[in-house]
Coordinates of C-alpha atoms in Angstrom, one line a residue:
M282 CA -12.6 26.3 -2.6
P283 CA -11.3 28.8 -4.9
Q284 CA -12.8 30.7 -6.9
R285 CA -13.4 28.8 -9.9
W286 CA -13.2 31.3 -12.7
K287 CA -11.0 34.5 -13.5
Q288 CA -13.6 36.6 -14.9
A289 CA -16.8 36.4 -15.5
P290 CA -19.6 36.3 -18.4
P291 CA -20.7 40.1 -19.0
G292 CA -23.8 40.5 -17.5
S293 CA -23.8 38.0 -15.1
H294 CA -23.8 37.8 -11.3
W295 CA -21.3 34.7 -10.4
G296 CA -20.1 34.7 -6.4
E297 CA -23.2 36.8 -5.7
F298 CA -23.9 34.4 -3.1
G299 CA -21.0 32.8 -2.5
P300 CA -18.8 31.2 -4.3
D301 CA -19.5 27.7 -4.0
D302 CA -24.0 28.2 -4.3
Q303 CA -25.7 26.6 -6.0
L304 CA -29.3 27.9 -5.9
G305 CA -28.6 31.0 -7.4
R306 CA -31.6 33.3 -7.1
M307 CA -33.7 31.0 -5.1
N308 CA -31.5 32.3 -2.1
L309 CA -34.0 35.1 -2.1
V310 CA -37.2 32.6 -1.3
T311 CA -35.9 33.8 2.4
P312 CA -38.8 32.9 5.2
A313 CA -40.3 35.7 5.4
K314 CA -40.9 35.9 1.8
V315 CA -42.4 32.0 1.9
R316 CA -44.7 34.5 4.8
E317 CA -45.3 36.8 2.4
G318 CA -46.8 33.8 -0.5
I319 CA -49.2 32.3 2.7
A320 CA -50.3 35.7 3.4
E321 CA -51.8 35.9 -0.8
A322 CA -54.1 32.1 0.8
R323 CA -57.8 34.1 1.5
E324 CA -59.6 31.5 -0.2
G325 CA -58.5 28.4 0.6
L326 CA -58.7 27.5 -3.1
T327 CA -56.2 25.5 -4.8
F328 CA -55.4 24.9 -8.6
C329 CA -53.4 22.0 -9.9
L330 CA -50.7 24.4 -11.9
S331 CA -49.6 20.8 -14.0
L332 CA -50.3 19.6 -17.6
P333 CA -50.8 15.1 -17.1
L334 CA -47.5 13.8 -16.8
D335 CA -48.4 12.0 -20.7
V336 CA -48.8 15.3 -22.1
P337 CA -47.8 17.0 -24.7
G338 CA -48.4 13.5 -26.1
G339 CA -45.8 11.8 -28.4
M340 CA -42.6 13.6 -29.7
A341 CA -43.8 16.1 -32.2
L342 CA -43.5 19.1 -30.1
N343 CA -39.6 17.7 -29.3
P344 CA -38.1 15.2 -30.5
R345 CA -35.7 14.6 -28.0
R346 CA -37.9 14.2 -25.1
L347 CA -39.3 10.7 -24.7
P348 CA -42.9 10.1 -23.2
P349 CA -43.8 8.6 -20.0
Q350 CA -43.7 4.5 -20.4
R351 CA -45.1 2.6 -17.8
Y352 CA -44.7 -0.4 -17.1
A353 CA -45.6 -3.0 -14.4
T354 CA -43.2 -4.2 -11.8
L355 CA -42.1 -8.2 -11.9
R356 CA -42.5 -10.2 -9.8
D357 CA -40.9 -14.3 -10.2
G358 CA -41.0 -13.9 -13.3
K359 CA -44.6 -12.4 -14.2
S360 CA -46.4 -8.9 -13.9
S361 CA -50.0 -10.8 -13.1
G362 CA -51.4 -13.8 -11.6
A363 CA -54.6 -15.5 -13.2
Q364 CA -57.0 -12.7 -11.3
G365 CA -55.9 -10.0 -12.8
Y366 CA -54.1 -8.1 -10.5
C367 CA -50.4 -7.8 -10.6
W368 CA -49.6 -10.2 -7.4
S369 CA -51.3 -12.0 -4.5
Y370 CA -49.4 -12.9 -1.1
A371 CA -51.2 -15.6 -1.5
S372 CA -48.8 -17.6 -3.3
E373 CA -46.5 -18.0 -0.9
D374 CA -48.9 -18.7 2.2
P375 CA -52.7 -18.8 1.9
Q376 CA -53.5 -17.2 4.1
L377 CA -52.0 -13.9 3.4
T378 CA -55.1 -12.0 1.7
D379 CA -52.9 -9.3 0.2
V380 CA -53.1 -7.7 -3.3
V381 CA -49.9 -5.6 -4.5
C382 CA -50.0 -3.6 -7.6
D383 CA -46.3 -2.0 -8.7
D384 CA -45.2 -0.7 -11.5
V385 CA -42.3 1.3 -13.0
L386 CA -41.8 4.7 -14.9
L387 CA -39.3 5.5 -17.6
M388 CA -39.3 9.3 -19.5
N389 CA -37.5 12.3 -20.0
T390 CA -37.7 14.4 -16.3
Q391 CA -38.5 17.0 -18.8
Y392 CA -40.8 15.7 -21.2
S393 CA -43.8 18.1 -19.6
T394 CA -44.6 20.2 -16.7
Q395 CA -41.0 20.5 -15.3
W396 CA -38.4 22.7 -14.1
D397 CA -34.7 23.5 -15.1
S398 CA -33.0 22.7 -13.0
L399 CA -28.9 25.7 -12.8
A400 CA -27.0 22.5 -14.7
H401 CA -29.6 22.0 -17.6
M402 CA -27.7 24.3 -19.5
G403 CA -24.6 26.5 -19.7
S404 CA -22.2 28.5 -22.6
L405 CA -18.8 28.2 -24.0
F406 CA -17.4 31.2 -22.4
D407 CA -13.1 31.7 -21.7
A408 CA -13.8 32.2 -17.7
D409 CA -9.8 31.5 -17.4
D410 CA -9.3 34.2 -19.5
D411 CA -6.9 32.2 -21.4
G412 CA -7.8 32.9 -25.4
E413 CA -9.7 29.7 -25.3
P414 CA -13.3 29.1 -24.1
E415 CA -14.4 26.0 -21.7
A416 CA -18.3 24.7 -20.7
V417 CA -19.2 26.2 -17.9
F418 CA -21.7 26.4 -15.8
Y419 CA -23.0 29.1 -13.1
N420 CA -20.8 29.9 -10.7
G421 CA -18.2 28.7 -12.8
F422 CA -18.4 25.2 -12.9
R423 CA -17.3 22.9 -15.8
A424 CA -18.4 20.2 -18.3
G425 CA -16.7 16.9 -17.8
Q426 CA -15.8 18.2 -13.9
E427 CA -18.7 18.4 -12.1
I428 CA -21.4 18.2 -15.0
V429 CA -20.2 15.3 -16.4
A430 CA -21.6 11.9 -18.8
A431 CA -23.4 9.3 -15.9
H432 CA -21.4 5.7 -15.9
E433 CA -24.1 3.3 -18.2
D434 CA -26.6 1.6 -15.2
A435 CA -25.3 -2.5 -14.9
E436 CA -29.3 -2.8 -14.4
A437 CA -30.4 -0.3 -17.7
S438 CA -31.5 -1.7 -20.5
A439 CA -29.6 -2.5 -23.7
E440 CA -31.1 0.2 -25.3
W441 CA -30.9 3.1 -22.6
A442 CA -27.6 2.4 -22.2
R443 CA -26.6 3.1 -25.4
F444 CA -27.7 7.0 -24.2
P445 CA -26.3 7.8 -21.1
G446 CA -27.6 10.4 -19.4
P447 CA -25.9 13.6 -17.4
H448 CA -24.8 13.8 -14.0
A449 CA -24.8 17.2 -12.0
G450 CA -22.3 16.9 -9.1
A451 CA -23.1 20.0 -8.7
L452 CA -26.5 22.8 -10.0
G453 CA -28.6 18.8 -9.6
I454 CA -32.5 19.6 -9.5
E455 CA -32.1 18.2 -5.4
H456 CA -30.7 21.6 -4.5
L457 CA -33.5 23.1 -5.3
A458 CA -36.0 20.9 -3.9
E459 CA -34.0 20.6 -0.3
H460 CA -34.4 24.4 -0.2
G461 CA -38.3 24.0 -1.1
V462 CA -40.1 25.9 -3.4
Q463 CA -42.6 27.1 -1.9
G464 CA -43.2 31.7 -1.9
R465 CA -45.3 34.0 -3.9
G466 CA -46.6 33.3 -7.4
V467 CA -47.1 36.7 -9.6
L468 CA -48.6 35.9 -12.3
I469 CA -48.4 38.3 -16.0
D470 CA -51.4 37.6 -17.9
L471 CA -49.7 38.3 -21.7
E472 CA -52.5 36.2 -23.3
A473 CA -55.0 39.0 -21.8
H474 CA -53.4 41.1 -24.0
V475 CA -52.0 39.9 -26.8
G476 CA -54.4 36.9 -27.4
R477 CA -53.3 33.5 -28.3
T478 CA -50.5 34.7 -31.3
R479 CA -47.1 34.7 -31.7
T480 CA -45.5 37.7 -29.8
A481 CA -41.8 38.2 -29.0
V482 CA -43.2 40.5 -25.5
G483 CA -40.5 42.9 -25.3
Y484 CA -39.3 44.6 -22.3
D485 CA -42.2 47.8 -23.2
M486 CA -44.5 45.3 -24.1
L487 CA -44.0 43.9 -20.8
M488 CA -44.0 47.2 -18.9
R489 CA -47.1 48.2 -20.1
I490 CA -49.0 44.9 -19.7
M491 CA -47.8 45.0 -15.7
E492 CA -49.0 48.4 -15.6
A493 CA -52.3 47.9 -17.0
D494 CA -52.8 45.5 -14.3
G495 CA -51.4 47.0 -12.1
I496 CA -48.5 44.2 -11.5
T497 CA -45.3 44.6 -9.6
V498 CA -42.8 42.3 -9.1
E499 CA -40.8 42.7 -5.8
P500 CA -37.4 40.2 -4.7
G501 CA -37.9 37.2 -4.3
D502 CA -41.6 37.3 -6.4
M503 CA -41.9 33.7 -8.6
V504 CA -43.0 35.0 -11.6
C505 CA -45.6 33.1 -13.7
L506 CA -46.4 34.5 -17.0
H507 CA -49.6 33.2 -18.7
T508 CA -50.0 32.5 -22.5
G509 CA -52.5 30.3 -22.8
F510 CA -50.4 27.1 -24.2
G511 CA -50.8 24.7 -21.9
D512 CA -53.8 24.7 -22.5
M513 CA -54.2 24.5 -25.9
L514 CA -51.9 21.8 -26.0
M515 CA -54.9 20.1 -23.5
A516 CA -57.0 21.0 -25.8
M517 CA -55.6 18.6 -28.3
N518 CA -55.3 15.5 -26.5
R519 CA -52.0 14.0 -27.0
Q520 CA -52.4 14.8 -30.3
P521 CA -50.4 18.0 -30.8
D522 CA -51.1 20.3 -34.0
V523 CA -47.1 21.4 -33.6
A524 CA -47.2 24.1 -36.4
H525 CA -50.7 25.6 -35.0
L526 CA -49.0 25.9 -31.8
H527 CA -46.1 27.7 -32.2
A528 CA -48.7 30.1 -34.6
T529 CA -50.8 30.7 -32.1
G530 CA -47.5 31.0 -28.9
S531 CA -46.6 34.0 -27.5
G532 CA -43.4 34.9 -25.1
L533 CA -40.7 36.5 -24.0
D534 CA -38.1 38.5 -26.3
G535 CA -35.0 36.7 -25.1
H536 CA -33.2 39.7 -28.0
D537 CA -34.3 42.7 -25.9
S538 CA -31.3 43.9 -24.1
R539 CA -33.2 45.7 -21.7
L540 CA -35.3 42.8 -21.0
L541 CA -32.8 40.9 -19.7
Q542 CA -31.6 43.4 -17.4
W543 CA -35.5 43.6 -16.2
I544 CA -35.2 40.2 -15.3
D545 CA -32.4 41.4 -13.6
T546 CA -32.1 43.9 -11.8
S547 CA -36.0 43.3 -10.7
R548 CA -34.1 40.3 -8.4
L549 CA -37.8 37.9 -9.4
A550 CA -36.3 34.6 -8.3
C551 CA -38.0 32.4 -11.1
L552 CA -39.3 32.5 -14.1
I553 CA -42.2 30.1 -15.1
S554 CA -44.3 29.7 -18.2
D555 CA -46.7 27.8 -20.1
N556 CA -45.0 27.3 -23.0
P557 CA -41.7 25.1 -23.7
A558 CA -39.1 28.0 -23.3
V559 CA -40.6 30.7 -21.6
E560 CA -38.6 32.4 -24.1
L561 CA -40.1 32.7 -27.8
V562 CA -37.6 30.6 -29.9
Q563 CA -37.3 32.4 -33.0
T564 CA -36.8 30.8 -35.9
V565 CA -33.3 29.7 -37.8
N566 CA -32.7 31.0 -41.4
L567 CA -29.9 28.4 -42.6
S568 CA -29.2 30.3 -45.5
A569 CA -28.1 33.5 -43.8
P570 CA -25.1 34.4 -43.7
A571 CA -23.5 33.1 -40.3
P572 CA -22.7 35.7 -37.6
A573 CA -19.5 37.8 -36.9
L574 CA -19.9 36.7 -33.2
R575 CA -20.6 33.9 -31.1
R576 CA -24.3 33.9 -29.4
P577 CA -26.4 32.1 -27.8
R578 CA -29.5 30.1 -29.4
L579 CA -31.5 31.1 -26.5
P580 CA -30.4 33.6 -25.1
L581 CA -32.6 34.1 -22.0
H582 CA -31.9 30.9 -21.3
E583 CA -28.4 32.1 -20.4
H584 CA -29.2 34.9 -19.4
C585 CA -31.7 33.0 -16.6
L586 CA -29.5 30.1 -15.7
F587 CA -25.8 30.4 -17.3
K588 CA -25.1 34.2 -16.1
N589 CA -27.8 34.1 -12.5
G590 CA -28.9 31.7 -11.4
I591 CA -32.8 32.2 -12.1
H592 CA -33.9 28.4 -12.2
L593 CA -36.9 27.8 -15.4
G594 CA -40.0 26.2 -15.5
E595 CA -42.1 25.3 -18.3
L596 CA -45.4 23.8 -19.5
W597 CA -47.6 24.2 -16.8
W598 CA -51.1 24.4 -16.9
L599 CA -51.6 28.7 -16.0
T600 CA -55.0 29.1 -17.5
P601 CA -57.2 28.3 -15.1
L602 CA -55.3 30.0 -12.8
A603 CA -54.7 32.8 -14.6
R604 CA -58.9 32.9 -14.9
W605 CA -59.6 32.8 -11.3
L606 CA -57.2 36.1 -10.8
R607 CA -58.6 38.1 -13.7
A608 CA -62.8 37.9 -12.4
H609 CA -60.7 38.4 -8.9
R610 CA -58.3 41.6 -9.5
R611 CA -55.9 39.9 -8.3
H612 CA -52.2 38.5 -9.3
R613 CA -50.4 37.4 -6.7
F614 CA -51.2 33.7 -4.8
L615 CA -49.2 31.5 -2.8
L616 CA -46.6 28.7 -5.4
T617 CA -45.6 25.1 -4.4
A618 CA -44.1 23.3 -5.9
P619 CA -41.0 21.4 -5.2
P620 CA -39.7 19.8 -8.3
L621 CA -38.4 15.7 -7.3
R622 CA -35.4 15.0 -4.6
L623 CA -33.4 13.2 -7.4
P624 CA -29.3 13.8 -6.8
G625 CA -27.7 15.1 -9.5
A626 CA -29.9 15.3 -12.5
V627 CA -30.6 18.4 -14.8
G628 CA -34.4 18.6 -14.5
S629 CA -37.4 17.6 -12.7
P630 CA -41.2 16.9 -13.2
A631 CA -43.1 19.0 -11.0
T632 CA -46.5 19.1 -10.4
P633 CA -47.5 23.0 -8.8
I634 CA -50.7 23.7 -6.4
A635 CA -51.2 27.7 -6.4
T636 CA -53.0 28.8 -3.3
V637 CA -55.3 31.7 -2.9

């Protein structure tokens, strides 16, 4: 297939793994890298790194994302029998003793602990070098061609059919699932150094933290950033105090060009955090003059997902693991974190496991 672009974005690595690549930096998680991760599993202790799927709770943290709603699967038009169970095969044959319960889940794929696929965020960029920006994604895949609005499902409810979701004919989350997400995780404990404060961690601060804790990041490592945000969500028990969360949560400074350069040159495979965006989302001043140059709202997302094929993990629960690693003077572990193998999805819930 011919190359999809005549010019690539500045600071990008389109074509690094071939013009048709849909894995990005996860290509660096090789069998050798998996063995390095396995070597970190010395104690056999495991940590669940996912929030419960119904956390944060409600829609206050992100009004665009619905919490999970579960429904009983109907059988013969009924959801439960006279004895309180879902259904019994005794209705078909009195000699059968089977009692069955099934349910249906309706939710946003990126409501709680999640992976962003490379189809989650693109940019308006002149990939054709003709003076007109196009909506494009990593490796030049196009909105409206490979990544399009999904056709309405004839079986969907009338309410949901009015909001057909995107379908990623390229860069969907299934590629990450098929590759497998297992290798060496490296945890950087931001909370231990800046506390639970609203701090944008740039390059200089990150390097000081890593040096103080003796942390090195090598090619193919899956880097996890602990801020304490996920732990605060857990303590709020599905009633998130959004103002408090945003006032006390740290994250990477996506506006720091040296930090973005380090993300590139470190050759890390993916970036993961317990906060909602990995980067600290800056408040928009609507009264300020409009900037002269077009720019992204989320520069780290653009740098990682769009330019360099670096998957992002968000809203993980890292505090118990971070506490254990610090107490044992470690920062590496075996990370196993597959997304759902859901073709065409732009994101996925995850139930990651760390083994130390």
